[in-house]
Short mmCIF file of C-alpha atoms in Angstrom, two decimals:
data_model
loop_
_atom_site.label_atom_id
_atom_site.label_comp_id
_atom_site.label_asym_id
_atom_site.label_seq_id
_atom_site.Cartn_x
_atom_site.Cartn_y
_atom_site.Cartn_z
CA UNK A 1 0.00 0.00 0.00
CA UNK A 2 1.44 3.44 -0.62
CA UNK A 3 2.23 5.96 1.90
CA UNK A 4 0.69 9.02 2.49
CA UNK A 5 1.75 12.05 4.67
CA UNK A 6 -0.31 14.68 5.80
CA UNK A 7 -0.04 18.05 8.11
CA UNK A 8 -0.24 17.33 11.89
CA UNK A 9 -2.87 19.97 12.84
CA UNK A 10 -5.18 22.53 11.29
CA UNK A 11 -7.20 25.08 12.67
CA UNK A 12 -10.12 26.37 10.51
CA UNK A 13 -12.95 28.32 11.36
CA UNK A 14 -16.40 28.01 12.08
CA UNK A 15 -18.82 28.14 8.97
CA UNK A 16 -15.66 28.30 6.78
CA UNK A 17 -14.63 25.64 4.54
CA UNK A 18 -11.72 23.28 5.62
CA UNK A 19 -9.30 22.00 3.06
CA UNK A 20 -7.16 18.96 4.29
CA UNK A 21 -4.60 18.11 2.21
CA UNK A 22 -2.99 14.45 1.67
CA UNK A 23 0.07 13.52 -0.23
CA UNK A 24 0.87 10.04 -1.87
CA UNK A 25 3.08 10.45 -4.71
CA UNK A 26 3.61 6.85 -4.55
CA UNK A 27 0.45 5.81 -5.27
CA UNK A 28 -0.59 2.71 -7.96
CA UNK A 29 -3.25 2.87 -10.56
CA UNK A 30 -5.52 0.46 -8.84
CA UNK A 31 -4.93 2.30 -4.90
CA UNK A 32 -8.42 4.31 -4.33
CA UNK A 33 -7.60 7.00 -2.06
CA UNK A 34 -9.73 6.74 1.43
CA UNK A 35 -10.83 9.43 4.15
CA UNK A 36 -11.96 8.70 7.48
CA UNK A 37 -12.17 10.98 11.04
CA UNK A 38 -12.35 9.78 14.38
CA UNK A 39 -13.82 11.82 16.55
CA UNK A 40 -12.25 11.53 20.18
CA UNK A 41 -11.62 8.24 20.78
CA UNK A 42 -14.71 7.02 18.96
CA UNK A 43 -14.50 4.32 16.29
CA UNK A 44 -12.91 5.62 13.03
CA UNK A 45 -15.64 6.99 10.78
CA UNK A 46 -15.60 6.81 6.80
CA UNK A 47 -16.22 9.84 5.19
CA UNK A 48 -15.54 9.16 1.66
CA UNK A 49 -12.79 7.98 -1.03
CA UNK A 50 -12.26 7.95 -5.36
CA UNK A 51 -9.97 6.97 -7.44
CA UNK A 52 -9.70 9.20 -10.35
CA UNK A 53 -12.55 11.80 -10.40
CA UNK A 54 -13.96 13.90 -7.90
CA UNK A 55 -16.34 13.23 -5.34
CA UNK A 56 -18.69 14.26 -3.38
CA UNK A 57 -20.94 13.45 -0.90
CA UNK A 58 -23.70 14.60 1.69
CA UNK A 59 -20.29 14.78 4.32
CA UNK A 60 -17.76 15.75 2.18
CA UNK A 61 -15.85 16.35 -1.07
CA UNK A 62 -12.66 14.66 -2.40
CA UNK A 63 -10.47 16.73 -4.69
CA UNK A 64 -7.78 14.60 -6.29
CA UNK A 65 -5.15 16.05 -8.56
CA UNK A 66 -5.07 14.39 -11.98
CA UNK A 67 -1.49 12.89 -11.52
CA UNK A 68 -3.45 11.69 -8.17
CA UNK A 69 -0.34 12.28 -6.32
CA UNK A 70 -2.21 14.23 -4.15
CA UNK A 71 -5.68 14.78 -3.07
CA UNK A 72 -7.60 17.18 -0.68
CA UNK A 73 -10.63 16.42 1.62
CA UNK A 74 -13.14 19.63 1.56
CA UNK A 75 -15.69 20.18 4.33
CA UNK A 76 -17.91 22.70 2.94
CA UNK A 77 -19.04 24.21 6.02
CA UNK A 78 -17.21 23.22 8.98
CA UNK A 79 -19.10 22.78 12.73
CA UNK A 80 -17.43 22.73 16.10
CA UNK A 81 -18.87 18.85 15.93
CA UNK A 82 -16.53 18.27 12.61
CA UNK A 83 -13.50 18.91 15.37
CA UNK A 84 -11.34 15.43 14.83
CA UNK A 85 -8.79 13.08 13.68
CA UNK A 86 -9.04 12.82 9.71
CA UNK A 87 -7.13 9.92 8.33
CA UNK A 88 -6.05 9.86 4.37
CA UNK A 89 -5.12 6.24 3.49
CA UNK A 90 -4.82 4.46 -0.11
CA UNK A 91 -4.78 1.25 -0.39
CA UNK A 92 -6.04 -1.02 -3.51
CA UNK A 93 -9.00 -2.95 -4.76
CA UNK A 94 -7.13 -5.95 -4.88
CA UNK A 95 -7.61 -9.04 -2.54
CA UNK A 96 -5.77 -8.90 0.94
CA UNK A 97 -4.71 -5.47 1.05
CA UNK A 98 -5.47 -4.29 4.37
CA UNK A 99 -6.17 -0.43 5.77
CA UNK A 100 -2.98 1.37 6.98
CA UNK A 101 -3.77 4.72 9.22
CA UNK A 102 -0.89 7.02 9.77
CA UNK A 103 -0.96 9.57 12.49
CA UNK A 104 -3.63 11.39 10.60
CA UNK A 105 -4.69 15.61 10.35
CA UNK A 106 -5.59 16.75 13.48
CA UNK A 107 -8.76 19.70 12.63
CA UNK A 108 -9.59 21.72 15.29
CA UNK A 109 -12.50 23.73 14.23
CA UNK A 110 -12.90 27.11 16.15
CA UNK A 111 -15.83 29.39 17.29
CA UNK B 1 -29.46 -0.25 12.75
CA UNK B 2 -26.30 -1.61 10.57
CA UNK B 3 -23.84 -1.84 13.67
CA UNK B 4 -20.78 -2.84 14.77
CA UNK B 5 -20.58 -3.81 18.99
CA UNK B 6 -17.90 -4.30 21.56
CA UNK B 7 -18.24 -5.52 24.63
CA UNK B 8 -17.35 -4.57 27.74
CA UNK B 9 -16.56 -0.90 26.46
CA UNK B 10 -14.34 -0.26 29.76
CA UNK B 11 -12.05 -2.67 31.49
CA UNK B 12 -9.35 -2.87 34.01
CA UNK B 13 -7.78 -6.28 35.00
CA UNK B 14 -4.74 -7.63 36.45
CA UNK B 15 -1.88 -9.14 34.69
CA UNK B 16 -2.17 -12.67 33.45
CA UNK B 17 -5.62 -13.12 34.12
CA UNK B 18 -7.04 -14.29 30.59
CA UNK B 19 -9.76 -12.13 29.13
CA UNK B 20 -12.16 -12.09 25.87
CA UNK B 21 -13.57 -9.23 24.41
CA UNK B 22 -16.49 -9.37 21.91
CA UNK B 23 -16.74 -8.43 18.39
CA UNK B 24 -19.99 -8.33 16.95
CA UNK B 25 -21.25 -6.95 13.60
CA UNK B 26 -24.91 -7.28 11.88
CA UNK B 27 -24.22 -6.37 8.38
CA UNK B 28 -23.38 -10.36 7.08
CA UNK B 29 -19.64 -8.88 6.31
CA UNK B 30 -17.23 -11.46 5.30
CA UNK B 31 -14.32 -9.17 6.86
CA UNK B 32 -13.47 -8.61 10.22
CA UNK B 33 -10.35 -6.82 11.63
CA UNK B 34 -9.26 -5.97 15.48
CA UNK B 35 -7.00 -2.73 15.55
CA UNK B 36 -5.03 -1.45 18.89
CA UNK B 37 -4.78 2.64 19.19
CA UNK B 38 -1.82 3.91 21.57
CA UNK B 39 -1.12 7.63 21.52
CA UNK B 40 1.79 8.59 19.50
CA UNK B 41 1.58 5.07 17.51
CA UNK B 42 -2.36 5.56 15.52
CA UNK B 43 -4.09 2.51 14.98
CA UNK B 44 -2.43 -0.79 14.08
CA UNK B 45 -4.26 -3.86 13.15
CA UNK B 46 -3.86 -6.96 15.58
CA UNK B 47 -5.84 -9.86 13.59
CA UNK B 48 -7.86 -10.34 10.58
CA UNK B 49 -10.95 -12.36 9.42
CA UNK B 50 -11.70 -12.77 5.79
CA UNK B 51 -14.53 -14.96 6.62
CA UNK B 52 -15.47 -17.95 9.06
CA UNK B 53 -12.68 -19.97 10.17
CA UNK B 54 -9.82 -17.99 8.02
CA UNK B 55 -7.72 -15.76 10.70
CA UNK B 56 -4.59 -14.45 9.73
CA UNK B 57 -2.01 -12.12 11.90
CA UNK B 58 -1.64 -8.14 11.19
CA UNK B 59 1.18 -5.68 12.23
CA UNK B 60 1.10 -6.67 16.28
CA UNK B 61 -0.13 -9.96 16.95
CA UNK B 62 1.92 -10.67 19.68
CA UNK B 63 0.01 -11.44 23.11
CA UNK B 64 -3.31 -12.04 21.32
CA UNK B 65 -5.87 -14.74 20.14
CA UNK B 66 -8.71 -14.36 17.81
CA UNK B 67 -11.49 -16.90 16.30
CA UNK B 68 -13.71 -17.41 14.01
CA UNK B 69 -16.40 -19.41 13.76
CA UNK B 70 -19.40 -17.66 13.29
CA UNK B 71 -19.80 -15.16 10.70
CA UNK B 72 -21.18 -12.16 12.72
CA UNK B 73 -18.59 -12.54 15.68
CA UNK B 74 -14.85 -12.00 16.25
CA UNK B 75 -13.34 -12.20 19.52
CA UNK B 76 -10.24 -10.83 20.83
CA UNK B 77 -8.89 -13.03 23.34
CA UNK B 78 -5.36 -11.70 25.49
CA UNK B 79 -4.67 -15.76 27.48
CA UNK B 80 -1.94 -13.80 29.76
CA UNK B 81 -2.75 -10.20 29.76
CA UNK B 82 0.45 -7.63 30.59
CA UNK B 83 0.57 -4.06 31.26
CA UNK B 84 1.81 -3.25 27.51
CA UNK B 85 -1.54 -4.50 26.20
CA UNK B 86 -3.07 -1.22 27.83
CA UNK B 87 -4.99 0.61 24.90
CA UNK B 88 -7.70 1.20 23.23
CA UNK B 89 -8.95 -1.09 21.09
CA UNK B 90 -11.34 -1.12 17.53
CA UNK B 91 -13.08 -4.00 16.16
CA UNK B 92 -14.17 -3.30 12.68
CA UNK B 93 -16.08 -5.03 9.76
CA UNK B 94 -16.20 -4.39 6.19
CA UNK B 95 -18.27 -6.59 3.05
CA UNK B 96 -14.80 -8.16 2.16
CA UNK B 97 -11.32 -7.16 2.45
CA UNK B 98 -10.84 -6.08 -1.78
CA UNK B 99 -10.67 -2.41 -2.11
CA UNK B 100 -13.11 -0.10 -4.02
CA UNK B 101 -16.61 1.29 -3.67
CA UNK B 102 -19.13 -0.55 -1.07
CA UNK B 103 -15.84 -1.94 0.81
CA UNK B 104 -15.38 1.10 3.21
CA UNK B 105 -14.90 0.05 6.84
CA UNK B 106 -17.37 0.27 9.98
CA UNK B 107 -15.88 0.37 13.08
CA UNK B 108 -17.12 -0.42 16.71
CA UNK B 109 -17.03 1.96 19.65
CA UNK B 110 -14.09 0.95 20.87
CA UNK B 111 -12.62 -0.91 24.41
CA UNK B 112 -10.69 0.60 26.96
CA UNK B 113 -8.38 -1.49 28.73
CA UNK B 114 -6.32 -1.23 31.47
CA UNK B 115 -3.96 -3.97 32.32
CA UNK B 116 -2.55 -3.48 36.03
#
């Protein structure tokens, strides 16, 4: 599975839009890039992932470049509840390749 | 609800005396995983399950059982628990362990242990 490396913290603000960024210049063809956020110490939750195109979803949107060496993970609107642990992991849609999560973007979101 | 459930959430127990904790997921997924999270060190995957009976070890087996024999549960079992096995732990569940859309992850609440 390729590596990916993103900032340790963030700070964004209330009502703005947060843009977390996630590199992986080593990724595959056949890696789909994944986001996930773990609130506290909750369970890790999945927000959202692609491959080539951009996505979006009632959570989130995925941005990823179109070398896909890099991708970002847009919350339109951030809340003081989207404060958390957001995890950018690749990994590919091949048999027996299991999740990896890295230390992760920690987002604090501020009144 | 489509859930994943751990049980007990909150433990503390004394070295070497052998524990289970349960896995349990009601979505028929074929995949089943048991992480550990210790600060500084994120999450790192214990044991697997691609489906009934088929375990297989991840990045820090050491110090743990699993099983499988019923599709819907997963048990992490620690025979001779030591202090280093304090942590918080994640069971999780997925349709099967290939990649791609449908495949994300669920993840249980998590288990706090504490091994005096």
């Amino acid at each position: 599975d390729a590596k990916t490396t993103q900032p340790t913290s963030m700070d964004c603000a209330e009502g703005r839009a947060a843009n977390l960024p996630c590199n992986h210049s080593t990724i595959s063809g056949n890696e789909y890039v994944y986001w996930y956020r773990q609130i506290h110490s909750q369970g890790p939750q999945y927000i959202i992932h692609g491959l080539k195109n951009n996505e979006t979803n009632e959570m989130a949107s995925l941005i990823i470049t179109e070398d896909r060496k890099s991708s970002t993970l847009i919350l339109p609107h951030a809340t003081l509840r989207d404060t958390a642990v957001y995890y950018c992991i690749v990994r590919g849609h091949n048999y027996g390749q299991n999740f990896v999560f890295g230390p992760g973007t920690r987002l604090s979101v501020l009144p | 609800e489509a859930q994943v459930t751990q049980n007990p959430r909150y433990l503390i127990t004394v070295t070497g005396k052998k524990l289970t904790v349960t896995c349990s997921q009601n979505m028929n997924h074929e995949y089943m995983s048991w992480y550990r999270q210790d600060p500084g060190l994120g999450l790192r995957q214990i044991y697997y399950s691609m489906n009934v009976e088929v375990t297989d070890k991840g990045d820090v087996p050491e110090g743990y059982k699993v099983s499988r024999k019923e599709k819907r549960n997963f048990p992490l079992i620690l025979e001779s628990p030591s202090p280093n096995q304090t942590s918080l732990y994640f069971c999780a569940s997925s349709p099967t362990l290939a990649g791609g859309p449908g495949n994300e992850q669920f993840f249980g609440p998590g288990t706090r242990l504490t091994v005096l």
